[in-house]
Amino acid sequence: MKRLNSQLQEDGAPMELILLIRTLLAGCKEISFRVGQGALAGVLGSTLSENVQGETQKKLDVISNQILKDILSESGYVKAISSEEEDDVVACNPDGKYLVSFDPLDGSSNTDINSLIGTIFSITHAPQWMDADDPSAFLQPGTQSVAAGYVLYGPSAMLALTTGKGTHLYTLDKTHGGFLLTTPNIMISEQTSEYSINASNQRHWEAPIQEYVSDLIAGTDGPREKDFNMRSVAAMVGDIHRVLSRGGIFMYPYDKRDPNKPGKLRLLYEANPMAFLVEQAGGLADTGAGRIMEVMPTEIHQRVPVLIGSKKEVETCLSYYKK
């Protein structure tokens, strides 16, 4: 099987980016070990604090964030990082060429039930004329990303990665500690009969999503004339991995409860990197009002609605917005 380095070189990634990705993945391998220890290492449960999003932090959130912050800050390749768990950007090397944004442990509420969790990241070029602690450096659309991916901590640790030359899946070989290419150029099936959405929020969805999901539920008796299954991992990293692996549509749509929070998922740490991966695998990623990767960020913790997955099904979902 091909090693990560070989595939990145084949895809034309510059050496400094390859070294940065390897550094980032070294941190993810340490997180994978901590996750695998679970209750034995005393890392389960919540802390007494909240992150900038107002969410209760899990112990593994804090540990994972610190691991990635330390290893990236010390690498020399990174000018600054932004994290879901940090109030502000973290300045690193003033001469670093890259910016890294990450959700250190997506789905961390799943840690206490030993379910799927993962690390999501994206990498962009760092504007050299800006100070390392200037958050406006991160206000770039997803189209400017040079790499994105996630590491899924499941029965096996898996990496999904793109540098703009297709999406590849790798599996961590724990016998030697490296990621080996197991599915090159994965492609998402255009058609699907699976969807993922938090149905408990249905009363807060806008009309197009209400109608679309109602038609899915109606199955063969409704206008779609086929049955759909609902599947949910309660962690975006797990749900998107399922979409990449066997197709589907994942939705976290606009929510009318708070106009200041039009979506739940963060543009920089979740929506953009997943959109990059899915588009490179032949899928679509939209907010309901336009392509996710073309959204111009206004602040580092910005949230957006997300409709992402199999091309034909996302197009069908978007057609409800045009009625």
mmCIF file of N, CA, C and O in Angstrom, residues 77-119:
data_model
loop_
_atom_site.group_PDB
_atom_site.id
_atom_site.type_symbol
_atom_site.label_atom_id
_atom_site.label_comp_id
_atom_site.label_asym_id
_atom_site.label_seq_id
_atom_site.Cartn_x
_atom_site.Cartn_y
_atom_site.Cartn_z
ATOM 1 N N TYR A 77 6.209 25.889 10.541
ATOM 2 C CA TYR A 77 5.525 26.039 9.248
ATOM 3 C C TYR A 77 4.287 26.918 9.340
ATOM 4 O O TYR A 77 3.747 27.348 8.323
ATOM 5 N N VAL A 78 3.828 27.172 10.561
ATOM 6 C CA VAL A 78 2.515 27.785 10.764
ATOM 7 C C VAL A 78 2.655 29.200 11.316
ATOM 8 O O VAL A 78 3.337 29.421 12.326
ATOM 9 N N LYS A 79 1.985 30.135 10.673
ATOM 10 C CA LYS A 79 2.014 31.527 11.141
ATOM 11 C C LYS A 79 1.022 31.737 12.277
ATOM 12 O O LYS A 79 1.299 32.460 13.225
ATOM 13 N N ALA A 80 -0.133 31.102 12.165
ATOM 14 C CA ALA A 80 -1.154 31.226 13.212
ATOM 15 C C ALA A 80 -2.142 30.092 13.089
ATOM 16 O O ALA A 80 -2.288 29.485 12.017
ATOM 17 N N ILE A 81 -2.825 29.796 14.178
ATOM 18 C CA ILE A 81 -3.876 28.790 14.163
ATOM 19 C C ILE A 81 -5.167 29.400 14.696
ATOM 20 O O ILE A 81 -5.140 30.345 15.488
ATOM 21 N N SER A 82 -6.279 28.855 14.246
ATOM 22 C CA SER A 82 -7.580 29.179 14.832
ATOM 23 C C SER A 82 -8.239 27.859 15.187
ATOM 24 O O SER A 82 -8.183 26.898 14.420
ATOM 25 N N SER A 83 -8.833 27.813 16.361
ATOM 26 C CA SER A 83 -9.443 26.587 16.858
ATOM 27 C C SER A 83 -10.820 26.874 17.393
ATOM 28 O O SER A 83 -11.078 27.955 17.944
ATOM 29 N N GLU A 84 -11.698 25.903 17.264
ATOM 30 C CA GLU A 84 -13.039 26.032 17.835
ATOM 31 C C GLU A 84 -12.983 26.254 19.345
ATOM 32 O O GLU A 84 -13.881 26.853 19.920
ATOM 33 N N GLU A 85 -11.913 25.791 19.984
ATOM 34 C CA GLU A 85 -11.806 25.877 21.439
ATOM 35 C C GLU A 85 -11.076 27.124 21.925
ATOM 36 O O GLU A 85 -10.902 27.305 23.127
ATOM 37 N N GLU A 86 -10.624 27.988 21.007
ATOM 38 C CA GLU A 86 -9.886 29.196 21.386
ATOM 39 C C GLU A 86 -10.725 30.434 21.094
ATOM 40 O O GLU A 86 -11.349 30.534 20.042
ATOM 41 N N ASP A 87 -10.717 31.385 22.025
ATOM 42 C CA ASP A 87 -11.447 32.630 21.807
ATOM 43 C C ASP A 87 -10.891 33.401 20.613
ATOM 44 O O ASP A 87 -11.641 33.972 19.816
ATOM 45 N N ASP A 88 -9.570 33.467 20.519
ATOM 46 C CA ASP A 88 -8.894 34.248 19.482
ATOM 47 C C ASP A 88 -7.908 33.366 18.729
ATOM 48 O O ASP A 88 -7.649 32.227 19.114
ATOM 49 N N VAL A 89 -7.338 33.916 17.667
ATOM 50 C CA VAL A 89 -6.305 33.179 16.944
ATOM 51 C C VAL A 89 -5.063 33.075 17.823
ATOM 52 O O VAL A 89 -4.845 33.892 18.724
ATOM 53 N N VAL A 90 -4.270 32.058 17.567
ATOM 54 C CA VAL A 90 -3.032 31.840 18.320
ATOM 55 C C VAL A 90 -1.858 32.082 17.382
ATOM 56 O O VAL A 90 -1.700 31.380 16.379
ATOM 57 N N ALA A 91 -1.063 33.105 17.679
ATOM 58 C CA ALA A 91 0.101 33.420 16.851
ATOM 59 C C ALA A 91 1.177 32.357 17.031
ATOM 60 O O ALA A 91 1.420 31.877 18.140
ATOM 61 N N CYS A 92 1.834 31.987 15.933
ATOM 62 C CA CYS A 92 2.909 30.988 15.990
ATOM 63 C C CYS A 92 4.196 31.608 15.441
ATOM 64 O O CYS A 92 4.709 32.549 16.036
ATOM 65 N N ASN A 93 4.686 31.132 14.310
ATOM 66 C CA ASN A 93 5.914 31.653 13.714
ATOM 67 C C ASN A 93 5.580 32.815 12.776
ATOM 68 O O ASN A 93 4.855 32.620 11.796
ATOM 69 N N PRO A 94 6.095 34.034 13.034
ATOM 70 C CA PRO A 94 5.781 35.187 12.174
ATOM 71 C C PRO A 94 6.129 34.955 10.709
ATOM 72 O O PRO A 94 5.558 35.591 9.823
ATOM 73 N N ASP A 95 7.077 34.040 10.451
ATOM 74 C CA ASP A 95 7.500 33.764 9.076
ATOM 75 C C ASP A 95 6.857 32.499 8.498
ATOM 76 O O ASP A 95 7.209 32.075 7.396
ATOM 77 N N GLY A 96 5.940 31.901 9.251
ATOM 78 C CA GLY A 96 5.277 30.698 8.758
ATOM 79 C C GLY A 96 4.468 30.975 7.503
ATOM 80 O O GLY A 96 3.902 32.064 7.338
ATOM 81 N N LYS A 97 4.377 29.991 6.628
ATOM 82 C CA LYS A 97 3.695 30.175 5.340
ATOM 83 C C LYS A 97 2.227 29.792 5.362
ATOM 84 O O LYS A 97 1.498 30.075 4.410
ATOM 85 N N TYR A 98 1.783 29.125 6.458
ATOM 86 C CA TYR A 98 0.435 28.574 6.447
ATOM 87 C C TYR A 98 -0.377 28.979 7.677
ATOM 88 O O TYR A 98 0.174 29.272 8.739
ATOM 89 N N LEU A 99 -1.693 28.965 7.484
ATOM 90 C CA LEU A 99 -2.659 29.106 8.571
ATOM 91 C C LEU A 99 -3.391 27.778 8.699
ATOM 92 O O LEU A 99 -3.751 27.167 7.688
ATOM 93 N N VAL A 100 -3.638 27.341 9.928
ATOM 94 C CA VAL A 100 -4.355 26.093 10.157
ATOM 95 C C VAL A 100 -5.568 26.365 11.034
ATOM 96 O O VAL A 100 -5.449 27.000 12.086
ATOM 97 N N SER A 101 -6.730 25.915 10.604
ATOM 98 C CA SER A 101 -7.966 26.007 11.386
ATOM 99 C C SER A 101 -8.417 24.589 11.708
ATOM 100 O O SER A 101 -8.330 23.704 10.843
ATOM 101 N N PHE A 102 -8.895 24.357 12.933
ATOM 102 C CA PHE A 102 -9.292 22.997 13.271
ATOM 103 C C PHE A 102 -10.342 22.939 14.367
ATOM 104 O O PHE A 102 -10.460 23.833 15.200
ATOM 105 N N ASP A 103 -11.110 21.869 14.308
ATOM 106 C CA ASP A 103 -11.964 21.435 15.407
ATOM 107 C C ASP A 103 -11.222 20.249 16.009
ATOM 108 O O ASP A 103 -11.164 19.180 15.395
ATOM 109 N N PRO A 104 -10.607 20.417 17.182
ATOM 110 C CA PRO A 104 -9.726 19.370 17.696
ATOM 111 C C PRO A 104 -10.412 18.051 17.978
ATOM 112 O O PRO A 104 -9.810 16.993 17.845
ATOM 113 N N LEU A 105 -11.706 18.106 18.374
ATOM 114 C CA LEU A 105 -12.414 16.861 18.663
ATOM 115 C C LEU A 105 -13.896 17.032 18.362
ATOM 116 O O LEU A 105 -14.693 17.323 19.252
ATOM 117 N N ASP A 106 -14.245 16.845 17.111
ATOM 118 C CA ASP A 106 -15.636 16.936 16.690
ATOM 119 C C ASP A 106 -16.426 15.762 17.264
ATOM 120 O O ASP A 106 -15.957 14.625 17.269
ATOM 121 N N GLY A 107 -17.630 16.069 17.774
ATOM 122 C CA GLY A 107 -18.465 15.011 18.346
ATOM 123 C C GLY A 107 -18.035 14.589 19.725
ATOM 124 O O GLY A 107 -18.309 13.453 20.148
ATOM 125 N N SER A 108 -17.376 15.488 20.461
ATOM 126 C CA SER A 108 -16.801 15.095 21.753
ATOM 127 C C SER A 108 -17.843 14.632 22.767
ATOM 128 O O SER A 108 -17.506 13.933 23.724
ATOM 129 N N SER A 109 -19.115 14.989 22.550
ATOM 130 C CA SER A 109 -20.155 14.463 23.446
ATOM 131 C C SER A 109 -20.280 12.951 23.314
ATOM 132 O O SER A 109 -20.868 12.289 24.172
ATOM 133 N N ASN A 110 -19.722 12.390 22.230
ATOM 134 C CA ASN A 110 -19.755 10.940 22.030
ATOM 135 C C ASN A 110 -18.683 10.195 22.822
ATOM 136 O O ASN A 110 -18.693 8.957 22.859
ATOM 137 N N THR A 111 -17.747 10.933 23.420
ATOM 138 C CA THR A 111 -16.640 10.256 24.098
ATOM 139 C C THR A 111 -17.139 9.378 25.241
ATOM 140 O O THR A 111 -16.617 8.277 25.463
ATOM 141 N N ASP A 112 -18.133 9.854 25.956
ATOM 142 C CA ASP A 112 -18.596 9.126 27.136
ATOM 143 C C ASP A 112 -19.407 7.876 26.789
ATOM 144 O O ASP A 112 -19.691 7.060 27.666
ATOM 145 N N ILE A 113 -19.785 7.727 25.509
ATOM 146 C CA ILE A 113 -20.505 6.514 25.092
ATOM 147 C C ILE A 113 -19.674 5.692 24.109
ATOM 148 O O ILE A 113 -20.185 4.792 23.456
ATOM 149 N N ASN A 114 -18.372 6.043 23.984
ATOM 150 C CA ASN A 114 -17.440 5.282 23.148
ATOM 151 C C ASN A 114 -17.919 5.203 21.703
ATOM 152 O O ASN A 114 -17.862 4.146 21.063
ATOM 153 N N SER A 115 -18.383 6.342 21.180
ATOM 154 C CA SER A 115 -18.859 6.403 19.801
ATOM 155 C C SER A 115 -17.909 7.265 18.967
ATOM 156 O O SER A 115 -16.920 7.789 19.469
ATOM 157 N N LEU A 116 -18.227 7.430 17.681
ATOM 158 C CA LEU A 116 -17.315 8.062 16.740
ATOM 159 C C LEU A 116 -17.044 9.530 17.064
ATOM 160 O O LEU A 116 -17.955 10.308 17.357
ATOM 161 N N ILE A 117 -15.783 9.921 16.974
ATOM 162 C CA ILE A 117 -15.323 11.290 17.124
ATOM 163 C C ILE A 117 -14.170 11.498 16.157
ATOM 164 O O ILE A 117 -13.662 10.537 15.570
ATOM 165 N N GLY A 118 -13.737 12.740 15.981
ATOM 166 C CA GLY A 118 -12.628 12.966 15.068
ATOM 167 C C GLY A 118 -12.101 14.386 15.115
ATOM 168 O O GLY A 118 -12.667 15.266 15.765
ATOM 169 N N THR A 119 -11.013 14.605 14.422
ATOM 170 C CA THR A 119 -10.377 15.919 14.277
ATOM 171 C C THR A 119 -10.580 16.396 12.848
ATOM 172 O O THR A 119 -10.320 15.647 11.899
#
